[in-house]
């Protein structure tokens, strides 16, 4: 049996940019992706603290530090300055799932990881 488990969570990242006329997705800085163990084009579930919106999309990486950008229709799910939770999931067997601990990162106002 395969169980879907939380792999990584970006808790409290701030939206820094929004581009409605773009081909969809969420842009995330590579430095954040590397810290969380998330991959370019990985599916993620996003939740907005400001309005309760939730949506599924995929990651587009950027080399620009601290960037969290909503693109395409997702740009209508939040505004620059809103805080998000971005979650990725993985499948694993039941035995592995019993021992699994997701990576959870907390962020400050500059989208730097809090220590």
GROMACS .gro file of N, CA and C in nm:
model
  345
    1UNK      N    1   0.084  -0.117   0.000
    1UNK     CA    2   0.000   0.000   0.000
    1UNK      C    3   0.089   0.125   0.000
    2UNK      N    4   0.052   0.221  -0.079
    2UNK     CA    5   0.121   0.350  -0.085
    2UNK      C    6   0.035   0.455  -0.013
    3UNK      N    7   0.101   0.537   0.068
    3UNK     CA    8   0.033   0.640   0.144
    3UNK      C    9   0.089   0.775   0.101
    4UNK      N   10   0.002   0.872   0.079
    4UNK     CA   11   0.045   1.006   0.042
    4UNK      C   12   0.076   1.084   0.169
    5UNK      N   13   0.201   1.128   0.181
    5UNK     CA   14   0.249   1.196   0.302
    5UNK      C   15   0.302   1.335   0.267
    6UNK      N   16   0.296   1.425   0.365
    6UNK     CA   17   0.356   1.556   0.349
    6UNK      C   18   0.507   1.539   0.336
    7UNK      N   19   0.563   1.590   0.229
    7UNK     CA   20   0.708   1.583   0.206
    7UNK      C   21   0.777   1.707   0.261
    8UNK      N   22   0.724   1.825   0.225
    8UNK     CA   23   0.784   1.951   0.268
    8UNK      C   24   0.679   2.059   0.274
    9UNK      N   25   0.701   2.156   0.365
    9UNK     CA   26   0.607   2.267   0.381
    9UNK      C   27   0.684   2.397   0.398
   10UNK      N   28   0.647   2.496   0.316
   10UNK     CA   29   0.696   2.633   0.332
   10UNK      C   30   0.586   2.706   0.407
   11UNK      N   31   0.609   2.738   0.534
   11UNK     CA   32   0.504   2.796   0.618
   11UNK      C   33   0.528   2.946   0.635
   12UNK      N   34   0.439   3.026   0.579
   12UNK     CA   35   0.445   3.170   0.597
   12UNK      C   36   0.533   3.244   0.499
   13UNK      N   37   0.550   3.190   0.377
   13UNK     CA   38   0.622   3.267   0.275
   13UNK      C   39   0.532   3.379   0.225
   14UNK      N   40   0.594   3.490   0.187
   14UNK     CA   41   0.520   3.606   0.140
   14UNK      C   42   0.520   3.614  -0.012
   15UNK      N   43   0.406   3.644  -0.070
   15UNK     CA   44   0.397   3.667  -0.214
   15UNK      C   45   0.474   3.795  -0.245
   16UNK      N   46   0.569   3.786  -0.339
   16UNK     CA   47   0.650   3.903  -0.375
   16UNK      C   48   0.615   3.958  -0.512
   17UNK      N   49   0.548   3.877  -0.594
   17UNK     CA   50   0.512   3.924  -0.728
   17UNK      C   51   0.392   3.845  -0.779
   18UNK      N   52   0.327   3.904  -0.879
   18UNK     CA   53   0.208   3.844  -0.937
   18UNK      C   54   0.203   3.880  -1.085
   19UNK      N   55   0.177   3.778  -1.170
   19UNK     CA   56   0.176   3.800  -1.314
   19UNK      C   57   0.059   3.723  -1.375
   20UNK      N   58  -0.053   3.790  -1.393
   20UNK     CA   59  -0.173   3.725  -1.444
   20UNK      C   60  -0.152   3.669  -1.584
   21UNK      N   61  -0.090   3.746  -1.673
   21UNK     CA   62  -0.070   3.703  -1.812
   21UNK      C   63   0.056   3.618  -1.826
   22UNK      N   64   0.053   3.504  -1.759
   22UNK     CA   65   0.164   3.410  -1.758
   22UNK      C   66   0.103   3.271  -1.765
   23UNK      N   67   0.181   3.173  -1.806
   23UNK     CA   68   0.126   3.039  -1.830
   23UNK      C   69   0.109   2.955  -1.703
   24UNK      N   70   0.072   3.016  -1.593
   24UNK     CA   71   0.037   2.940  -1.473
   24UNK      C   72   0.153   2.902  -1.384
   25UNK      N   73   0.122   2.860  -1.263
   25UNK     CA   74   0.216   2.807  -1.166
   25UNK      C   75   0.257   2.905  -1.058
   26UNK      N   76   0.348   2.861  -0.973
   26UNK     CA   77   0.406   2.944  -0.868
   26UNK      C   78   0.557   2.948  -0.889
   27UNK      N   79   0.614   3.067  -0.887
   27UNK     CA   80   0.759   3.083  -0.899
   27UNK      C   81   0.817   3.084  -0.758
   28UNK      N   82   0.920   3.003  -0.736
   28UNK     CA   83   0.986   2.995  -0.605
   28UNK      C   84   1.137   2.999  -0.626
   29UNK      N   85   1.206   3.077  -0.542
   29UNK     CA   86   1.352   3.087  -0.549
   29UNK      C   87   1.417   2.950  -0.530
   30UNK      N   88   1.521   2.926  -0.608
   30UNK     CA   89   1.595   2.799  -0.595
   30UNK      C   90   1.650   2.779  -0.454
   31UNK      N   91   1.693   2.887  -0.388
   31UNK     CA   92   1.747   2.874  -0.253
   31UNK      C   93   1.642   2.819  -0.157
   32UNK      N   94   1.517   2.860  -0.174
   32UNK     CA   95   1.408   2.808  -0.092
   32UNK      C   96   1.379   2.663  -0.128
   33UNK      N   97   1.376   2.634  -0.258
   33UNK     CA   98   1.352   2.496  -0.303
   33UNK      C   99   1.458   2.401  -0.248
   34UNK      N  100   1.583   2.443  -0.256
   34UNK     CA  101   1.693   2.358  -0.208
   34UNK      C  102   1.680   2.333  -0.058
   35UNK      N  103   1.647   2.436   0.019
   35UNK     CA  104   1.634   2.421   0.164
   35UNK      C  105   1.521   2.325   0.201
   36UNK      N  106   1.415   2.325   0.120
   36UNK     CA  107   1.298   2.241   0.148
   36UNK      C  108   1.306   2.103   0.085
   37UNK      N  109   1.397   2.085  -0.011
   37UNK     CA  110   1.403   1.959  -0.084
   37UNK      C  111   1.293   1.947  -0.187
   38UNK      N  112   1.241   2.060  -0.233
   38UNK     CA  113   1.140   2.061  -0.339
   38UNK      C  114   1.209   2.071  -0.474
   39UNK      N  115   1.141   2.027  -0.579
   39UNK     CA  116   1.199   2.023  -0.712
   39UNK      C  117   1.125   2.113  -0.811
   40UNK      N  118   1.196   2.164  -0.911
   40UNK     CA  119   1.128   2.237  -1.018
   40UNK      C  120   1.019   2.148  -1.081
   41UNK      N  121   0.905   2.206  -1.108
   41UNK     CA  122   0.791   2.142  -1.173
   41UNK      C  123   0.719   2.041  -1.084
   42UNK      N  124   0.756   2.035  -0.958
   42UNK     CA  125   0.686   1.949  -0.863
   42UNK      C  126   0.547   2.007  -0.834
   43UNK      N  127   0.449   1.920  -0.818
   43UNK     CA  128   0.315   1.963  -0.782
   43UNK      C  129   0.313   2.008  -0.637
   44UNK      N  130   0.243   2.119  -0.611
   44UNK     CA  131   0.229   2.171  -0.475
   44UNK      C  132   0.085   2.215  -0.450
   45UNK      N  133   0.047   2.210  -0.323
   45UNK     CA  134  -0.080   2.264  -0.278
   45UNK      C  135  -0.049   2.393  -0.205
   46UNK      N  136  -0.116   2.501  -0.240
   46UNK     CA  137  -0.093   2.632  -0.180
   46UNK      C  138  -0.217   2.674  -0.102
   47UNK      N  139  -0.195   2.743   0.011
   47UNK     CA  140  -0.305   2.797   0.092
   47UNK      C  141  -0.268   2.939   0.133
   48UNK      N  142  -0.364   3.031   0.119
   48UNK     CA  143  -0.341   3.172   0.148
   48UNK      C  144  -0.402   3.208   0.283
   49UNK      N  145  -0.318   3.261   0.375
   49UNK     CA  146  -0.367   3.303   0.507
   49UNK      C  147  -0.468   3.417   0.498
   50UNK      N  148  -0.452   3.506   0.401
   50UNK     CA  149  -0.534   3.628   0.394
   50UNK      C  150  -0.678   3.601   0.353
   51UNK      N  151  -0.700   3.501   0.266
   51UNK     CA  152  -0.835   3.482   0.213
   51UNK      C  153  -0.884   3.337   0.215
   52UNK      N  154  -0.800   3.246   0.263
   52UNK     CA  155  -0.841   3.106   0.272
   52UNK      C  156  -0.837   3.029   0.142
   53UNK      N  157  -0.799   3.094   0.033
   53UNK     CA  158  -0.792   3.025  -0.098
   53UNK      C  159  -0.691   2.911  -0.092
   54UNK      N  160  -0.726   2.801  -0.159
   54UNK     CA  161  -0.637   2.685  -0.173
   54UNK      C  162  -0.638   2.643  -0.319
   55UNK      N  163  -0.520   2.606  -0.372
   55UNK     CA  164  -0.511   2.563  -0.511
   55UNK      C  165  -0.390   2.475  -0.529
   56UNK      N  166  -0.397   2.394  -0.633
   56UNK     CA  167  -0.287   2.306  -0.670
   56UNK      C  168  -0.222   2.360  -0.796
   57UNK      N  169  -0.090   2.359  -0.799
   57UNK     CA  170  -0.016   2.406  -0.915
   57UNK      C  171   0.119   2.336  -0.918
   58UNK      N  172   0.213   2.389  -0.993
   58UNK     CA  173   0.347   2.332  -0.998
   58UNK      C  174   0.449   2.444  -0.985
   59UNK      N  175   0.570   2.406  -0.947
   59UNK     CA  176   0.677   2.502  -0.918
   59UNK      C  177   0.755   2.537  -1.044
   60UNK      N  178   0.778   2.667  -1.063
   60UNK     CA  179   0.876   2.714  -1.162
   60UNK      C  180   0.988   2.778  -1.082
   61UNK      N  181   1.112   2.733  -1.100
   61UNK     CA  182   1.223   2.788  -1.021
   61UNK      C  183   1.272   2.922  -1.077
   62UNK      N  184   1.330   3.002  -0.989
   62UNK     CA  185   1.398   3.124  -1.030
   62UNK      C  186   1.525   3.138  -0.949
   63UNK      N  187   1.625   3.200  -1.008
   63UNK     CA  188   1.751   3.226  -0.937
   63UNK      C  189   1.744   3.354  -0.854
   64UNK      N  190   1.635   3.428  -0.865
   64UNK     CA  191   1.621   3.551  -0.787
   64UNK      C  192   1.589   3.515  -0.642
   65UNK      N  193   1.667   3.564  -0.546
   65UNK     CA  194   1.645   3.526  -0.406
   65UNK      C  195   1.516   3.582  -0.348
   66UNK      N  196   1.452   3.500  -0.264
   66UNK     CA  197   1.334   3.543  -0.190
   66UNK      C  198   1.206   3.557  -0.268
   67UNK      N  199   1.205   3.511  -0.392
   67UNK     CA  200   1.087   3.530  -0.477
   67UNK      C  201   0.983   3.420  -0.455
   68UNK      N  202   0.860   3.465  -0.435
   68UNK     CA  203   0.741   3.379  -0.439
   68UNK      C  204   0.643   3.451  -0.530
   69UNK      N  205   0.619   3.396  -0.648
   69UNK     CA  206   0.535   3.464  -0.745
   69UNK      C  207   0.415   3.380  -0.786
   70UNK      N  208   0.300   3.443  -0.789
   70UNK     CA  209   0.179   3.376  -0.840
   70UNK      C  210   0.163   3.413  -0.986
   71UNK      N  211   0.141   3.313  -1.069
   71UNK     CA  212   0.135   3.331  -1.214
   71UNK      C  213   0.007   3.276  -1.272
   72UNK      N  214  -0.037   3.338  -1.382
   72UNK     CA  215  -0.157   3.292  -1.450
   72UNK      C  216  -0.278   3.303  -1.359
   73UNK      N  217  -0.375   3.214  -1.372
   73UNK     CA  218  -0.496   3.221  -1.290
   73UNK      C  219  -0.466   3.221  -1.139
   74UNK      N  220  -0.356   3.159  -1.097
   74UNK     CA  221  -0.322   3.159  -0.954
   74UNK      C  222  -0.297   3.301  -0.903
   75UNK      N  223  -0.263   3.393  -0.993
   75UNK     CA  224  -0.241   3.532  -0.953
   75UNK      C  225  -0.368   3.594  -0.893
   76UNK      N  226  -0.482   3.535  -0.921
   76UNK     CA  227  -0.608   3.584  -0.866
   76UNK      C  228  -0.637   3.527  -0.727
   77UNK      N  229  -0.551   3.436  -0.680
   77UNK     CA  230  -0.571   3.371  -0.550
   77UNK      C  231  -0.508   3.447  -0.435
   78UNK      N  232  -0.431   3.553  -0.464
   78UNK     CA  233  -0.367   3.629  -0.358
   78UNK      C  234  -0.305   3.756  -0.410
   79UNK      N  235  -0.258   3.839  -0.317
   79UNK     CA  236  -0.196   3.967  -0.348
   79UNK      C  237  -0.054   3.972  -0.296
   80UNK      N  238   0.028   4.055  -0.357
   80UNK     CA  239   0.163   4.076  -0.306
   80UNK      C  240   0.152   4.115  -0.159
   81UNK      N  241   0.231   4.049  -0.076
   81UNK     CA  242   0.229   4.072   0.068
   81UNK      C  243   0.151   3.969   0.146
   82UNK      N  244   0.062   3.893   0.079
   82UNK     CA  245  -0.010   3.785   0.148
   82UNK      C  246   0.087   3.674   0.186
   83UNK      N  247   0.056   3.606   0.296
   83UNK     CA  248   0.136   3.492   0.341
   83UNK      C  249   0.072   3.363   0.293
   84UNK      N  250   0.158   3.269   0.251
   84UNK     CA  251   0.113   3.139   0.201
   84UNK      C  252   0.173   3.025   0.279
   85UNK      N  253   0.107   2.912   0.270
   85UNK     CA  254   0.166   2.783   0.302
   85UNK      C  255   0.175   2.709   0.168
   86UNK      N  256   0.292   2.654   0.136
   86UNK     CA  257   0.313   2.577   0.013
   86UNK      C  258   0.356   2.437   0.057
   87UNK      N  259   0.279   2.336   0.016
   87UNK     CA  260   0.302   2.199   0.061
   87UNK      C  261   0.326   2.105  -0.057
   88UNK      N  262   0.426   2.018  -0.042
   88UNK     CA  263   0.447   1.912  -0.140
   88UNK      C  264   0.427   1.778  -0.071
   89UNK      N  265   0.391   1.679  -0.149
   89UNK     CA  266   0.358   1.548  -0.095
   89UNK      C  267   0.438   1.440  -0.168
   90UNK      N  268   0.449   1.323  -0.106
   90UNK     CA  269   0.517   1.210  -0.169
   90UNK      C  270   0.441   1.082  -0.133
   91UNK      N  271   0.465   0.979  -0.210
   91UNK     CA  272   0.407   0.848  -0.183
   91UNK      C  273   0.513   0.758  -0.122
   92UNK      N  274   0.475   0.681  -0.024
   92UNK     CA  275   0.568   0.586   0.037
   92UNK      C  276   0.491   0.470   0.096
   93UNK      N  277   0.565   0.364   0.121
   93UNK     CA  278   0.506   0.247   0.183
   93UNK      C  279   0.472   0.274   0.328
   94UNK      N  280   0.386   0.188   0.384
   94UNK     CA  281   0.338   0.208   0.521
   94UNK      C  282   0.452   0.207   0.623
   95UNK      N  283   0.549   0.117   0.608
   95UNK     CA  284   0.660   0.112   0.703
   95UNK      C  285   0.743   0.239   0.698
   96UNK      N  286   0.773   0.288   0.578
   96UNK     CA  287   0.849   0.411   0.564
   96UNK      C  288   0.769   0.530   0.619
   97UNK      N  289   0.639   0.530   0.596
   97UNK     CA  290   0.553   0.640   0.642
   97UNK      C  291   0.552   0.650   0.795
   98UNK      N  292   0.563   0.536   0.863
   98UNK     CA  293   0.565   0.535   1.009
   98UNK      C  294   0.683   0.614   1.065
   99UNK      N  295   0.794   0.619   0.992
   99UNK     CA  296   0.917   0.684   1.038
   99UNK      C  297   0.938   0.822   0.976
  100UNK      N  298   0.855   0.859   0.880
  100UNK     CA  299   0.875   0.981   0.801
  100UNK      C  300   0.855   1.108   0.882
  101UNK      N  301   0.944   1.205   0.862
  101UNK     CA  302   0.930   1.339   0.916
  101UNK      C  303   0.944   1.439   0.802
  102UNK      N  304   0.843   1.519   0.775
  102UNK     CA  305   0.852   1.616   0.665
  102UNK      C  306   0.948   1.730   0.700
  103UNK      N  307   0.996   1.797   0.598
  103UNK     CA  308   1.073   1.919   0.616
  103UNK      C  309   0.974   2.035   0.628
  104UNK      N  310   0.982   2.108   0.737
  104UNK     CA  311   0.893   2.223   0.759
  104UNK      C  312   0.981   2.345   0.783
  105UNK      N  313   0.967   2.445   0.697
  105UNK     CA  314   1.044   2.568   0.707
  105UNK      C  315   0.952   2.685   0.740
  106UNK      N  316   0.996   2.770   0.831
  106UNK     CA  317   0.925   2.892   0.867
  106UNK      C  318   1.001   3.010   0.810
  107UNK      N  319   0.930   3.117   0.773
  107UNK     CA  320   0.991   3.229   0.701
  107UNK      C  321   0.965   3.362   0.769
  108UNK      N  322   1.061   3.456   0.749
  108UNK     CA  323   1.042   3.593   0.797
  108UNK      C  324   0.987   3.679   0.684
  109UNK      N  325   0.977   3.809   0.706
  109UNK     CA  326   0.916   3.901   0.609
  109UNK      C  327   0.995   3.912   0.478
  110UNK      N  328   1.123   3.872   0.479
  110UNK     CA  329   1.206   3.877   0.359
  110UNK      C  330   1.213   3.743   0.287
  111UNK      N  331   1.129   3.648   0.329
  111UNK     CA  332   1.130   3.511   0.277
  111UNK      C  333   1.264   3.442   0.300
  112UNK      N  334   1.327   3.477   0.413
  112UNK     CA  335   1.445   3.405   0.460
  112UNK      C  336   1.398   3.301   0.559
  113UNK      N  337   1.463   3.185   0.559
  113UNK     CA  338   1.427   3.079   0.653
  113UNK      C  339   1.463   3.124   0.794
  114UNK      N  340   1.368   3.111   0.886
  114UNK     CA  341   1.395   3.140   1.028
  114UNK      C  342   1.474   3.024   1.085
  115UNK      N  343   1.572   3.054   1.163
  115UNK     CA  344   1.653   2.949   1.227
  115UNK      C  345   1.588   2.898   1.352
   0.00000   0.00000   0.00000
